[in-house]
One Martini backbone bead per residue (centre of mass of N, CA, C, O) as a GRO file, in nm:
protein
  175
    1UNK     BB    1  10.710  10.043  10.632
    2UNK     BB    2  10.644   9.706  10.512
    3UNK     BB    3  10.831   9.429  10.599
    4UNK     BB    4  10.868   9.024  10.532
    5UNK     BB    5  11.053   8.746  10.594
    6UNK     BB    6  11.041   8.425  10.421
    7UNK     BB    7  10.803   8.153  10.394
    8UNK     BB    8  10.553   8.312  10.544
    9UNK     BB    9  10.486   8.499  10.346
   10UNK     BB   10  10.153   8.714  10.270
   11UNK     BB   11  10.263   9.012  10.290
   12UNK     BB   12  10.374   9.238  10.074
   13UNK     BB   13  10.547   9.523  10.037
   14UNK     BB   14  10.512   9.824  10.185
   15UNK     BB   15  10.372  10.179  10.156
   16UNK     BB   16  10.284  10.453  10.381
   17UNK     BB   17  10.075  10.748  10.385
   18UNK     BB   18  10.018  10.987  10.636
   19UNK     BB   19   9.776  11.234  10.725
   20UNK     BB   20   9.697  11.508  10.908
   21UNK     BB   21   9.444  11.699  11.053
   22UNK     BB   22   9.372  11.912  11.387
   23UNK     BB   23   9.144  11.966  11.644
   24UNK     BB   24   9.104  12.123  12.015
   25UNK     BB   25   8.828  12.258  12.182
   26UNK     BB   26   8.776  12.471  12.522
   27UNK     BB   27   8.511  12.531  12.732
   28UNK     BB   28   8.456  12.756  13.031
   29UNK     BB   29   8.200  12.797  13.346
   30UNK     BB   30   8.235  12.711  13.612
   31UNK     BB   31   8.043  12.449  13.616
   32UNK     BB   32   8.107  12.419  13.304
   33UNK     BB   33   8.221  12.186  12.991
   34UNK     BB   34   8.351  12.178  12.670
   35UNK     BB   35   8.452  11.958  12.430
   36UNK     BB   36   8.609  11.961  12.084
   37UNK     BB   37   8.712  11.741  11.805
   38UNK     BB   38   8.915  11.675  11.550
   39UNK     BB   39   9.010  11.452  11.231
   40UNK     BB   40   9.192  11.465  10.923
   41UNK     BB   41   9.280  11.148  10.743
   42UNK     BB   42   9.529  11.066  10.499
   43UNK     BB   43   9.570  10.765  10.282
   44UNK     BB   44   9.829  10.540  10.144
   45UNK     BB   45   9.873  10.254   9.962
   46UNK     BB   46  10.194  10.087   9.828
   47UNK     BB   47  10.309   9.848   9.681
   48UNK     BB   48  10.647   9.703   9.638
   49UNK     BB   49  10.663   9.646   9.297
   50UNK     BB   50  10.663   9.538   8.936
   51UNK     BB   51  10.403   9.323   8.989
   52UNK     BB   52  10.223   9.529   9.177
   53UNK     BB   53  10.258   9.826   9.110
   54UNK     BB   54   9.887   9.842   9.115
   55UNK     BB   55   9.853   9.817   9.437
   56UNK     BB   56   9.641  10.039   9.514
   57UNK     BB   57   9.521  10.286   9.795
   58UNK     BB   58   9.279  10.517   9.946
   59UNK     BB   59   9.214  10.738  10.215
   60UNK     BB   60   8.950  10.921  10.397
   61UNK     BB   61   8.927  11.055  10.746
   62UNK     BB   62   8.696  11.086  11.030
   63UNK     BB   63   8.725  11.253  11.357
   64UNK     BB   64   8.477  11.309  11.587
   65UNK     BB   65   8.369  11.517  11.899
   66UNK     BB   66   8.206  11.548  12.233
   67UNK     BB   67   8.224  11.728  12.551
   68UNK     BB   68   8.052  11.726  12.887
   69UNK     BB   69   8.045  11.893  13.202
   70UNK     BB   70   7.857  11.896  13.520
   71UNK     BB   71   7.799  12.080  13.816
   72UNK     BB   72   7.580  12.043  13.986
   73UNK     BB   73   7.716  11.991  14.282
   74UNK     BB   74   7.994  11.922  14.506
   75UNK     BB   75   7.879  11.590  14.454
   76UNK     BB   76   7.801  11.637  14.182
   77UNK     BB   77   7.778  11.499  13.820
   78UNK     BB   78   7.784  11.537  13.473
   79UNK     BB   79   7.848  11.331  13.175
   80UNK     BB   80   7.915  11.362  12.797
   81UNK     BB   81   7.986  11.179  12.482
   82UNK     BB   82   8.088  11.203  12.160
   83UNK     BB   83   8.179  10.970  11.852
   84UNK     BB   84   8.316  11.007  11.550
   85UNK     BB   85   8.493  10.711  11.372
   86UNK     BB   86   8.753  10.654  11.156
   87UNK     BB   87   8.929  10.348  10.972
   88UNK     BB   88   9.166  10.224  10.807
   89UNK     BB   89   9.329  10.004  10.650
   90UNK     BB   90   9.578   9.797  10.667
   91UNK     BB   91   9.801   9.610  10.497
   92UNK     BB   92   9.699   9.309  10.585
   93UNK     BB   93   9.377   9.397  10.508
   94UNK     BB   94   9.451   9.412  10.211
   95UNK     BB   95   9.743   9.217  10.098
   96UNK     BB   96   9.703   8.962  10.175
   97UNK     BB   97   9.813   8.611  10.023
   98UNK     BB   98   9.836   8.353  10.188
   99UNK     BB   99   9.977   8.162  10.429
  100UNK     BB  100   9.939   8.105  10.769
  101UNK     BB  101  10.057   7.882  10.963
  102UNK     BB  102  10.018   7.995  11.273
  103UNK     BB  103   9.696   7.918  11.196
  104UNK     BB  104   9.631   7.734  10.939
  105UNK     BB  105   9.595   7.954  10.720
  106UNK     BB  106   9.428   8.104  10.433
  107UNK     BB  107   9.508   8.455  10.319
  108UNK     BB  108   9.247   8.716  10.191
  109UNK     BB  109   9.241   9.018  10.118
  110UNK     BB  110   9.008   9.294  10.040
  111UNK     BB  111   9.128   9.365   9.751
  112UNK     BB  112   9.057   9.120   9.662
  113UNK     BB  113   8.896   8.936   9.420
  114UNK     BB  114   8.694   8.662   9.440
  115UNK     BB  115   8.525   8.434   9.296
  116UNK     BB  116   8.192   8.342   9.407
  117UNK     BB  117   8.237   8.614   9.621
  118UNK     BB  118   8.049   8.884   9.660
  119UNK     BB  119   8.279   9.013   9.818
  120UNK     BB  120   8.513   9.269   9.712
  121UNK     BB  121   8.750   9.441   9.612
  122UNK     BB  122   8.752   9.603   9.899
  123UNK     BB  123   8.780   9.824  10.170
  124UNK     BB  124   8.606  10.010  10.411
  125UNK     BB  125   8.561  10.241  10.636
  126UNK     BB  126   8.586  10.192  10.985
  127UNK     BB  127   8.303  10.273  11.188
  128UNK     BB  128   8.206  10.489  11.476
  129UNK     BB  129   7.957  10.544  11.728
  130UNK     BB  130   7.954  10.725  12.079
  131UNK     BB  131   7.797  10.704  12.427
  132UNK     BB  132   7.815  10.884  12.687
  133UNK     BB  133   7.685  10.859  13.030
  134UNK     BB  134   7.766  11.037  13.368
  135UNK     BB  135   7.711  10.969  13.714
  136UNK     BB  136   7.878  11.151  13.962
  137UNK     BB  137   8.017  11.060  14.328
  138UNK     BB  138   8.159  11.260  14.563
  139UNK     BB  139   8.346  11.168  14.900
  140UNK     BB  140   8.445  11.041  15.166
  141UNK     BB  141   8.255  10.796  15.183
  142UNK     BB  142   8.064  10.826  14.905
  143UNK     BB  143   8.142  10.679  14.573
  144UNK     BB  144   8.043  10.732  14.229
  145UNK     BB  145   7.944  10.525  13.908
  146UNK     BB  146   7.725  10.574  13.646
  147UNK     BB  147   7.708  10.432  13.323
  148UNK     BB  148   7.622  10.507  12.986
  149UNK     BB  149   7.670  10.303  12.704
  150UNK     BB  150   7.708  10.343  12.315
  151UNK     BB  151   7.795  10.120  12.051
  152UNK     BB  152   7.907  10.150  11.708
  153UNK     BB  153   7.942   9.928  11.390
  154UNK     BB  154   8.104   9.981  11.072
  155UNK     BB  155   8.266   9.825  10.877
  156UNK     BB  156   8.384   9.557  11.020
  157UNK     BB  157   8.749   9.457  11.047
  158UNK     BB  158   8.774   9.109  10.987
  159UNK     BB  159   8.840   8.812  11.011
  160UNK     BB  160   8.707   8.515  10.789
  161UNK     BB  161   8.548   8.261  10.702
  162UNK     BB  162   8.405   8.095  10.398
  163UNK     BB  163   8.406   7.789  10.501
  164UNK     BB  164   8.287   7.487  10.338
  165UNK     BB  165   8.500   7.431  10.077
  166UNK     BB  166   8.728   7.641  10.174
  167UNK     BB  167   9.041   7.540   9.976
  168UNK     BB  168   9.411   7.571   9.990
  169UNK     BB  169   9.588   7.330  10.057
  170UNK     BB  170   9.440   7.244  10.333
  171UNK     BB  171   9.349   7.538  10.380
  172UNK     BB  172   9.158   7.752  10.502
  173UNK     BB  173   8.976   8.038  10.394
  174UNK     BB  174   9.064   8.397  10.473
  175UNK     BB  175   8.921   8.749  10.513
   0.00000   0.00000   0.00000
């Protein structure tokens, strides 16, 4: 349940409700093991009130993982992950609307379409795709790691300015 009183207040009262389930199974054998985790869940926003009644999203999202580690030797080991997360937005992130005062910016969720901006009326889900490997030595005298990582990222949710002469009472306005 989400809610906020005052003059300041840019985002309406709502409701989310979350499901999950999930899986992480691991397999172990001498020098080697492997982990790998899966995760699906359900999400639905719902603004609370007579007004905005029809303002509903529902979200599905999957987040799997797999990792594995191997000893090399007794003081080498090699590990590597990988994973793909999705994440659905937040109800700020789609239902804001009016002046934020403490930005001194005027805030529209991803949920409304603005007449002139191509993009909008709904946002998708923010997805990453991560890769990791790692060569690690431990030792009395000398230890250490390198590690290679990559990450990826669609459909990044994040504020944005509309630009100039994009203002609304003298606030710019941010998606």
């Amino acid at each position: 349940h989400f809610s906020s009183v005052g003059p300041e207040v840019n985002t309406p009262e709502s409701f989310t409700r979350n499901f999950a389930l999930f899986l992480i199974e691991n397999y172990e054998r001498e020098r080697f093991r492997v982990q790998a985790g899966g995760r699906w869940e359900a999400q639905g926003v719902e603004v609370i009130g007579r007004r905005n009644a029809r303002l509903k999203q529902s979200y599905h999202a999957l987040s799997v993982s797999a990792g594995m580690e191997f000893d090399l030797t007794e003081k080498w080991k090699l590990s590597g992950n990988w994973s793909f997360a999705q994440r659905p937005p937040a109800t700020a992130e789609l239902f804001s609307n009016g002046p934020h005062l403490a930005t001194g910016t005027f805030e529209i969720g991803g949920f409304y379409a603005i007449p002139g901006v191509p993009e909008g009326g709904g946002l998708d889900l923010e997805q990453s795709q991560n890769f990791e490997l790692t060569l690690e030595r431990t030792g009395s005298r000398v230890s250490g790691s390198f590690t290679y990582f990559q990450y990826d990222f669609d459909n990044y949710i994040f504020l944005s300015s509309l630009g100039p002469g994009w203002e609304i009472n003298g606030l710019p306005i941010f998606r």
